[in-house]
CSV table of C-alpha atoms in Angstrom, one decimal:
chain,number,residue,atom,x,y,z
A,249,UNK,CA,28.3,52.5,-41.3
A,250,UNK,CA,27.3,52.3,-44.8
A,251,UNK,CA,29.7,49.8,-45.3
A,252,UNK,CA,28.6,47.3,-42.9
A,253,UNK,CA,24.9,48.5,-43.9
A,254,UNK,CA,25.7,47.0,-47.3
A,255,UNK,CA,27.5,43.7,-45.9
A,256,UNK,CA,25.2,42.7,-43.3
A,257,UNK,CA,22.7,41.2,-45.5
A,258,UNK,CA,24.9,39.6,-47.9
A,259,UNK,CA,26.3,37.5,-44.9
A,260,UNK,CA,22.9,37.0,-43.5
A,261,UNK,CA,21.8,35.5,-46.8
A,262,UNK,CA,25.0,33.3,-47.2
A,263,UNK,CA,24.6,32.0,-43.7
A,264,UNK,CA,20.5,31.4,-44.9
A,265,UNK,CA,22.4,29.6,-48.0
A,266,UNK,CA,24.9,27.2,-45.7
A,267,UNK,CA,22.3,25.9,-43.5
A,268,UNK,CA,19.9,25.1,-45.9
A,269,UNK,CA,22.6,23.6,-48.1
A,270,UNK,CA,23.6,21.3,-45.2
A,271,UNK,CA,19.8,20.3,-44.2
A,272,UNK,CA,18.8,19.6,-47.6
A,273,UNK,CA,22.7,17.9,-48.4
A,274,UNK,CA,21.6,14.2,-49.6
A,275,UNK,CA,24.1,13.1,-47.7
A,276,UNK,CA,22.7,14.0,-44.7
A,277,UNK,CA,19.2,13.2,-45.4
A,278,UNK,CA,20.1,9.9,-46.8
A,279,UNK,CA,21.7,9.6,-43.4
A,280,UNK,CA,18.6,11.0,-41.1
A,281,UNK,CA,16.1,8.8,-43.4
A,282,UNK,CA,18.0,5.2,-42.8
A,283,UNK,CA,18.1,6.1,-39.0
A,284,UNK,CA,14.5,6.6,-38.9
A,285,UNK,CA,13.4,4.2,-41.6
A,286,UNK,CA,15.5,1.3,-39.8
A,287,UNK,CA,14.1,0.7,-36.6
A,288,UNK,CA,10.5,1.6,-37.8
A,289,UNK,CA,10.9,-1.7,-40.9
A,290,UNK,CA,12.5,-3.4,-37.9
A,291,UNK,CA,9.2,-2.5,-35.9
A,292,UNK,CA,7.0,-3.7,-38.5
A,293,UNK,CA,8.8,-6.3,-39.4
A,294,UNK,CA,8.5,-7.6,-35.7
A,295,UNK,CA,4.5,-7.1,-35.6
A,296,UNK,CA,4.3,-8.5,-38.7
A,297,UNK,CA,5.6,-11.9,-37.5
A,298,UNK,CA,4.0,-11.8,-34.2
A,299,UNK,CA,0.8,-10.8,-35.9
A,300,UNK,CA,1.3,-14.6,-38.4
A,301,UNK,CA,2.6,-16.5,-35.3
A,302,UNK,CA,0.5,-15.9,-32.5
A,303,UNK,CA,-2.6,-18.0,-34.0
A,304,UNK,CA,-0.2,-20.8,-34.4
A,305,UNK,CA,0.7,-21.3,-30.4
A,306,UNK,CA,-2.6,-22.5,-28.3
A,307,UNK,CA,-2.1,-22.5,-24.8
A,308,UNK,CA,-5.0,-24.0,-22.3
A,309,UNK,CA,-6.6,-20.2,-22.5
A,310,UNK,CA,-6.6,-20.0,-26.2
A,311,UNK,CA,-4.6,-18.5,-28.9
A,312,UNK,CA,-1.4,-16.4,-28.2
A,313,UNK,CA,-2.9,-12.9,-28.1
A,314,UNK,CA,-1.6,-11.1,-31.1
A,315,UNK,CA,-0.7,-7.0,-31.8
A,316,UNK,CA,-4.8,-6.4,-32.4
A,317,UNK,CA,-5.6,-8.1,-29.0
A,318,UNK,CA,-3.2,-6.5,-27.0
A,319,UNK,CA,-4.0,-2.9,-28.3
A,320,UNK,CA,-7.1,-3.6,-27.7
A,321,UNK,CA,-6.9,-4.7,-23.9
A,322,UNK,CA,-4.1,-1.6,-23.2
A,323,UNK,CA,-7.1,0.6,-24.4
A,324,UNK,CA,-9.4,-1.9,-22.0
A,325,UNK,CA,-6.7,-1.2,-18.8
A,326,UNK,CA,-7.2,2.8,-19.3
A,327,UNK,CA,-10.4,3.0,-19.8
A,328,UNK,CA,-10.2,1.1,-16.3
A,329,UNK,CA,-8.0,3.5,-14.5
A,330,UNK,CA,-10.4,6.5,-16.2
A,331,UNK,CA,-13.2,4.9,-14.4
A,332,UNK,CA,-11.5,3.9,-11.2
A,333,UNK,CA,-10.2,7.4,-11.0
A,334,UNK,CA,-14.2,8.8,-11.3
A,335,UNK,CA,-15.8,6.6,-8.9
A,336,UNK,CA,-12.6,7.6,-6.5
A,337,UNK,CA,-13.3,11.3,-7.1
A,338,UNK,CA,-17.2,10.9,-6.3
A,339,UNK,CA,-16.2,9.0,-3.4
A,340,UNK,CA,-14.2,11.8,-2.1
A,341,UNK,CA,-16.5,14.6,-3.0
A,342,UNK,CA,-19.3,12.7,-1.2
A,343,UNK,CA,-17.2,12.7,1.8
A,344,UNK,CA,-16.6,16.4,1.7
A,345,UNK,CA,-20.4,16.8,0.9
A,346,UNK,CA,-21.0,15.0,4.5
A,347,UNK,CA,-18.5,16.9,6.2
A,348,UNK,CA,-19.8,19.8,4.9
A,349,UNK,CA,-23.0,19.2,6.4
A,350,UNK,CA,-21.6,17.8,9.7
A,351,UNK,CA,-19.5,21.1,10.0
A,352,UNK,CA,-22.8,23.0,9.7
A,353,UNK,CA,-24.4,21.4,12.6
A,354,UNK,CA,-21.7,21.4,14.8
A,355,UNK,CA,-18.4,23.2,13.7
A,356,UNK,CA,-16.1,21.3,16.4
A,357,UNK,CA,-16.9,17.9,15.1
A,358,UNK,CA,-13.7,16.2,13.9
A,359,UNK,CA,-14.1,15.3,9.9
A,360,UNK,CA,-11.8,13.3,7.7
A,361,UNK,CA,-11.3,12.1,4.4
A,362,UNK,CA,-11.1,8.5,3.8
A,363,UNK,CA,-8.5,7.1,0.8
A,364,UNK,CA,-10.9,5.4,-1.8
A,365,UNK,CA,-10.8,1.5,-1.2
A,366,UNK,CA,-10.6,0.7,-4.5
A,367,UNK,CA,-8.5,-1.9,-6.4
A,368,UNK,CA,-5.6,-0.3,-7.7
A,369,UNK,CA,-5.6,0.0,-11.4
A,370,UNK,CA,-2.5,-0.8,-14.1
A,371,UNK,CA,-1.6,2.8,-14.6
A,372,UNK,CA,-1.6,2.8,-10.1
A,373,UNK,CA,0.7,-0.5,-10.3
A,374,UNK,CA,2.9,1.4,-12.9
A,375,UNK,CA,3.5,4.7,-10.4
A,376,UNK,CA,4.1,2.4,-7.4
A,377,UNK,CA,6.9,0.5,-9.5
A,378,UNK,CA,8.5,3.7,-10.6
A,379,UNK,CA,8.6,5.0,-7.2
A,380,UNK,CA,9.8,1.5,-5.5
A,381,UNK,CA,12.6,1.3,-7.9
A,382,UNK,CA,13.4,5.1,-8.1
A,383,UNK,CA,13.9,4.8,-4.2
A,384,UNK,CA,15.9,1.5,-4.2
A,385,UNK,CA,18.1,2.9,-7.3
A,386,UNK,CA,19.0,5.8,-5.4
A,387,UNK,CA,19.7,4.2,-2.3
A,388,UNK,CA,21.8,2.0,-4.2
A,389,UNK,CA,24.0,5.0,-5.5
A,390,UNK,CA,24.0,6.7,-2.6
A,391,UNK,CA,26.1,3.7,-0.8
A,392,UNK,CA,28.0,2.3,-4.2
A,393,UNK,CA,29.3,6.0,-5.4
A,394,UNK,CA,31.0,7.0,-1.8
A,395,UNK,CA,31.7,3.6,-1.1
A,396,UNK,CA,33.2,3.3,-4.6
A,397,UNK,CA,35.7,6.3,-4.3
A,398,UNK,CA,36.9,5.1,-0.7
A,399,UNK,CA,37.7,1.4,-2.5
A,400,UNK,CA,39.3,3.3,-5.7
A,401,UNK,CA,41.3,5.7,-3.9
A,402,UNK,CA,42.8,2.9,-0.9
A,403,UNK,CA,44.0,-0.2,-2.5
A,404,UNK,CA,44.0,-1.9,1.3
A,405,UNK,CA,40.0,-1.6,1.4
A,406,UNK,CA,40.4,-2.5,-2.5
A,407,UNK,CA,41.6,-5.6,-1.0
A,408,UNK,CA,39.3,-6.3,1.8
A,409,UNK,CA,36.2,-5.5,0.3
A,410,UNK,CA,36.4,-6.8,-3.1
A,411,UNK,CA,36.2,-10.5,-2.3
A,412,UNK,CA,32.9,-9.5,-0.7
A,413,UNK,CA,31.9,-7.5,-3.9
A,414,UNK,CA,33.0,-10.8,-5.9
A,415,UNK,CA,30.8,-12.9,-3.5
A,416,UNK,CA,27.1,-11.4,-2.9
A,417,UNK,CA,27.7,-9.5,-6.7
A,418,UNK,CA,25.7,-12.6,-8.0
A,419,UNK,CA,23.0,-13.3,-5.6
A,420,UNK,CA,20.0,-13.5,-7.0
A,421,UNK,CA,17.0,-11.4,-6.1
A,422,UNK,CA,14.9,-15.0,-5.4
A,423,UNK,CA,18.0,-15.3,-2.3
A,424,UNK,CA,17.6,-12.0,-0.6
A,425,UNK,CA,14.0,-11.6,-0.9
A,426,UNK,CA,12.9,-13.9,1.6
A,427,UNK,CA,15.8,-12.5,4.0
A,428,UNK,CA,15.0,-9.1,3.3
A,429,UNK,CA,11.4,-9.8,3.9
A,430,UNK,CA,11.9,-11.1,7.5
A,431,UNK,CA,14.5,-8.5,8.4
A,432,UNK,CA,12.2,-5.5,7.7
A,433,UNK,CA,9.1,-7.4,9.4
A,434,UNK,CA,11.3,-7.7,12.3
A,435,UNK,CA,13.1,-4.5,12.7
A,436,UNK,CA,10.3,-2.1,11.4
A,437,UNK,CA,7.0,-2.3,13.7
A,438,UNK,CA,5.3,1.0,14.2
A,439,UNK,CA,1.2,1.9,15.0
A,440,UNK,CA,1.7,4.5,12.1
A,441,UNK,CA,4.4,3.5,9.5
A,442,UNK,CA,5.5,6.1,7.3
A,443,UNK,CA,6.3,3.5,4.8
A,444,UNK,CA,4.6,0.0,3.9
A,445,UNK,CA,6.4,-2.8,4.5
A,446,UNK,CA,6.4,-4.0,0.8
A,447,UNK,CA,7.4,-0.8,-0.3
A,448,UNK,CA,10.1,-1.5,2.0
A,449,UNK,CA,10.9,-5.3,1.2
A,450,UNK,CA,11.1,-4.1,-2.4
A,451,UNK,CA,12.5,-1.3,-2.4
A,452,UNK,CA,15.9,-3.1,-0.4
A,453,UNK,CA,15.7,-6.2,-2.4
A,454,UNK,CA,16.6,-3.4,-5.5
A,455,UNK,CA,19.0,-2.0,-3.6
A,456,UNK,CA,21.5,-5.5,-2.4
A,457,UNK,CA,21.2,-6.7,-6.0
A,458,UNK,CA,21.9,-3.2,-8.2
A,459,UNK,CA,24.5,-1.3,-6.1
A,460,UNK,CA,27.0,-3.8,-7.5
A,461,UNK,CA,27.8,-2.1,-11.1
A,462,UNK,CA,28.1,1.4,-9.5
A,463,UNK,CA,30.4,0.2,-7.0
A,464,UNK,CA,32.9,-1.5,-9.3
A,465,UNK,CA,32.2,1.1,-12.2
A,466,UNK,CA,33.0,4.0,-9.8
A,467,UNK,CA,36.3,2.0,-8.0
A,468,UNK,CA,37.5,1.3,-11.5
A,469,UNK,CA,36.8,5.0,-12.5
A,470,UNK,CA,38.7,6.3,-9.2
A,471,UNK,CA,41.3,4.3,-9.5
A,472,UNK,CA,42.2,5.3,-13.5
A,473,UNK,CA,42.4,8.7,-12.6
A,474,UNK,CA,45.3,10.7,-15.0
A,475,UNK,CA,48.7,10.1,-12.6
A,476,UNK,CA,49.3,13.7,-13.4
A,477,UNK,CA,46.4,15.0,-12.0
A,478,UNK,CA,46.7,13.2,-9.0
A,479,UNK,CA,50.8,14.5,-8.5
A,480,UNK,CA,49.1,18.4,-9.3
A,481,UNK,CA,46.7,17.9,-6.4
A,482,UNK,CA,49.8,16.6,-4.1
A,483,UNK,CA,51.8,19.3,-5.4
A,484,UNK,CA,48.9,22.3,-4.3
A,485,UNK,CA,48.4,20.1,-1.3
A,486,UNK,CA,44.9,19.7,-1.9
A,487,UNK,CA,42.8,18.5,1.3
A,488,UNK,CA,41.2,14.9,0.6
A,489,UNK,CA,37.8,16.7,0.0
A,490,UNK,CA,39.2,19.3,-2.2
A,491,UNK,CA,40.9,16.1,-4.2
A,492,UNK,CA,38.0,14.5,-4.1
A,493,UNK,CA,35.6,16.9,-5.0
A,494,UNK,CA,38.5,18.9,-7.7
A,495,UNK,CA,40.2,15.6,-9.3
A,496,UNK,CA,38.5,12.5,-8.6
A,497,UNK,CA,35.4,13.1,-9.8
A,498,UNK,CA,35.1,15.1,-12.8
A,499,UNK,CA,37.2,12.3,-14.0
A,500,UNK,CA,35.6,8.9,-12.8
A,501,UNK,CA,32.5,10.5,-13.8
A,502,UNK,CA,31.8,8.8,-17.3
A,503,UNK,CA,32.9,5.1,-15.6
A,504,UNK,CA,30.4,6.1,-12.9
A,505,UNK,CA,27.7,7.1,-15.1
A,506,UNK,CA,28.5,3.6,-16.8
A,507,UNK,CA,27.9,1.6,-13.8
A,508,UNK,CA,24.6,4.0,-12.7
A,509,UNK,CA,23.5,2.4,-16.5
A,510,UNK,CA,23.6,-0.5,-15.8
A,511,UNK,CA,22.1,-0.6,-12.2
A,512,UNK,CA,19.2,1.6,-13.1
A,513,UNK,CA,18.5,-1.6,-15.8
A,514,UNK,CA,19.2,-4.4,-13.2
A,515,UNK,CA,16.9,-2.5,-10.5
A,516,UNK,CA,14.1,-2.3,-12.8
A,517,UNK,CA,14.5,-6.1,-13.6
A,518,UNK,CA,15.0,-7.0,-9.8
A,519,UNK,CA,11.9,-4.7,-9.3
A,520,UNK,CA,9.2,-7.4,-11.6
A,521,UNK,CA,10.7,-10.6,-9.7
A,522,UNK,CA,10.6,-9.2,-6.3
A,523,UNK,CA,6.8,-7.7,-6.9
A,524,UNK,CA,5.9,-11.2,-8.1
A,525,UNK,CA,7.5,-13.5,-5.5
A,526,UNK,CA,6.6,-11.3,-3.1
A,527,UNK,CA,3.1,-10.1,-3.7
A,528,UNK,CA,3.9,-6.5,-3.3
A,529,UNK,CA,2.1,-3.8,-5.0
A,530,UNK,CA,3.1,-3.0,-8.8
A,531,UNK,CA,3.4,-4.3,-12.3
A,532,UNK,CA,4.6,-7.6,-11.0
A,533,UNK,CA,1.9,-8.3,-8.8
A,534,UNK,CA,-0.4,-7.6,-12.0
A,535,UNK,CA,1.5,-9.9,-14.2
A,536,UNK,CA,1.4,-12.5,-11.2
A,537,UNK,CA,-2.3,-11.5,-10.7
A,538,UNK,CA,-3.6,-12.4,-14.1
A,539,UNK,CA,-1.6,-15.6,-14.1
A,540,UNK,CA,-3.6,-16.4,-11.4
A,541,UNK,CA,-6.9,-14.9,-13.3
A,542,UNK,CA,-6.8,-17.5,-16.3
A,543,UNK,CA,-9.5,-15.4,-17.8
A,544,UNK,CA,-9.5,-15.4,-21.9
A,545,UNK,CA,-7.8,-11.4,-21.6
A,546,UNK,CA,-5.2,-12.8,-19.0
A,547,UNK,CA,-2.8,-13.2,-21.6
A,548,UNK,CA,-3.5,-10.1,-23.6
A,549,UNK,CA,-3.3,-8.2,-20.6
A,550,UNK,CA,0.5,-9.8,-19.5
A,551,UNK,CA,1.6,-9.0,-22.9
A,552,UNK,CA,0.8,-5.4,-22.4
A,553,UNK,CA,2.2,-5.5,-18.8
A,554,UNK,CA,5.4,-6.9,-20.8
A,555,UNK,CA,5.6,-4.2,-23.5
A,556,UNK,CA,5.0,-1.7,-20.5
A,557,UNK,CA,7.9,-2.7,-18.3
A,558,UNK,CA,10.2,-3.3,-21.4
A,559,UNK,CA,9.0,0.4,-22.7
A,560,UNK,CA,9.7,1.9,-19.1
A,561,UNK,CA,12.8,0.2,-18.8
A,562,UNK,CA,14.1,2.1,-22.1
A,563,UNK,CA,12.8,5.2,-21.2
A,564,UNK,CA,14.4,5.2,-17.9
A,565,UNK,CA,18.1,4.3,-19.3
A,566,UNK,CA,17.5,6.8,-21.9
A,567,UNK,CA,17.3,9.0,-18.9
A,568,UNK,CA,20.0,8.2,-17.7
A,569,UNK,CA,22.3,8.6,-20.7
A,570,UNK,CA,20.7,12.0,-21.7
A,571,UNK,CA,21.8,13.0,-17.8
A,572,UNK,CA,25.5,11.7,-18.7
A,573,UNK,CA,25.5,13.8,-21.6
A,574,UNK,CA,24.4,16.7,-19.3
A,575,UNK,CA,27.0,16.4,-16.5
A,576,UNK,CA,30.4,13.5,-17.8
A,577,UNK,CA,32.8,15.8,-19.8
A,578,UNK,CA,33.4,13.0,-22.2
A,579,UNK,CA,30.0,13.3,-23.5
């Protein structure tokens, strides 16, 4: 005991010693410095040229907006949404306020509470477009990654469905919208949707033009599976789900999460056009909306709408990779 009573510390100490040898090893900060000094000049540099340029190109409602401008009207757009979101809340608790007193008088009267009828603000227009393209994504992988192993694991539906993969891979959104749109005004009449039928439209148009990557990635992935793997499964006599479940994926996994990559990034693309072709609620419709405006903040406010979907779009694929790293074994 006293020997380990005298060791203890000394190894404590020398492990205190290694690590802050290696955090403060100029290697290593040299290294952590350039990766955040980098993108931060390359940052600066880019509003530093946008802030010199922007003057220079008029357009028929004035000067380019430049960085000042724009923070100015994102700052504009919130305080917007704060004030939408107050008059909505004293609209609601006026309603309660009259129910209340309804209630009172007669306690079987039927009461309700009305949505606010309100515009809906940029920050609304941002949750609507996350949730459309959420719901088309996932659609989109829950048809492209079954669909995907079937194709991978049969090289006779390899061959009768990859001529269709090869031919509706690059429709464009601007094609299937209008189809989409009459489909689902068709097919889905109901006195009390549970969906809109833009939410809808969108949400499908996403889903045609971003299953494609998972589909192939997931096929590809399948179909590179280690031969020696696939002869241990025959040799246990593995059931098809069992080799599925046991073999296939855990190794297709990193192609798949590949192809989920790059269809997350095509949805979200898909998602702007479709909104503004289509009129459908979301940061498309607001882009498309202040095009329309021609006000002297109309182009202030599409540059923020820009930087918001371009920021969104790199938040969602980072996402995604940090869910690769979670789950494909190669990560």
């Amino acid at each position: 005991m006293s020997t380990l009573s005298q060791t203890s510390p000394s190894t404590g100490g020398s492990r205190w010693l290694s690590a802050l040898a290696a955090f403060f090893n100029p290697r290593q900060l040299a290294s952590k410095a350039q990766q955040l000094l980098l993108p931060l000049v390359g940052i600066l540099l880019f509003l530093g040229f946008w802030h010199l340029a922007a003057p220079q190109v008029q357009t028929s409602l004035g000067a380019f907006p430049g960085p000042a401008d724009v923070a100015e009207q994102a700052g504009a757009l919130w305080q917007e949404h704060q004030d939408q979101r107050a008059r909505a809340d004293k609209f609601v608790t006026m309603q309660e306020q009259r129910n209340e007193r309804i209630l009172a008088e007669n306690p079987d009267a039927e009461v309700k509470i009305r949505d606010y009828p309100g515009a809906p603000t940029f920050i609304d227009q941002i949750g609507t477009s996350l949730v459309t393209v959420l719901a088309g994504f996932a659609l989109a992988t829950v048809i492209a990654v079954p669909l995907g192993i079937v194709v991978g694991l049969n090289r006779h539906v390899n061959a009768a469905i990859n001529p269709l993969i090869q031919v509706f891979k690059p429709v464009s959104p601007l094609a299937w919208l209008p189809l989409v749109t009459m489909v689902v005004s068709a097919t889905y009449v109901s006195d009390d949707p549970m969906f809109e039928k833009a939410f809808l439209t969108s949400m499908f148009t996403v889903t045609l033009c971003s299953l494609w990557p998972t589909l192939i990635n997931t096929s590809f992935g399948v179909a590179a599976v280690n031969p020696d793997l696939v002869n241990v499964s025959k040799v246990l006599r593995l059931s098809f789900w069992t080799h599925v479940r046991k073999v296939v994926l855990p190794s297709s996994i990193p192609m798949i999460f590949t192809g989920l990559r790059v269809s997350l990034g095509i949805a979200w693309m898909v998602l702007i056009a479709a909104e503004m072709l289509a009129q459908n609620p979301g940061l498309g419709k607001f882009v498309w909306d202040e095009f329309q405006n021609g006000s002297s903040e109309s182009l202030s406010r599409i540059m923020v709408a820009v930087l918001a979907i371009g920021f969104i779009g790199f938040l969602l694929d980072r996402g995604m990779l940090l869910i690769q790293r979670k789950v494909a074994w190669n990560e």
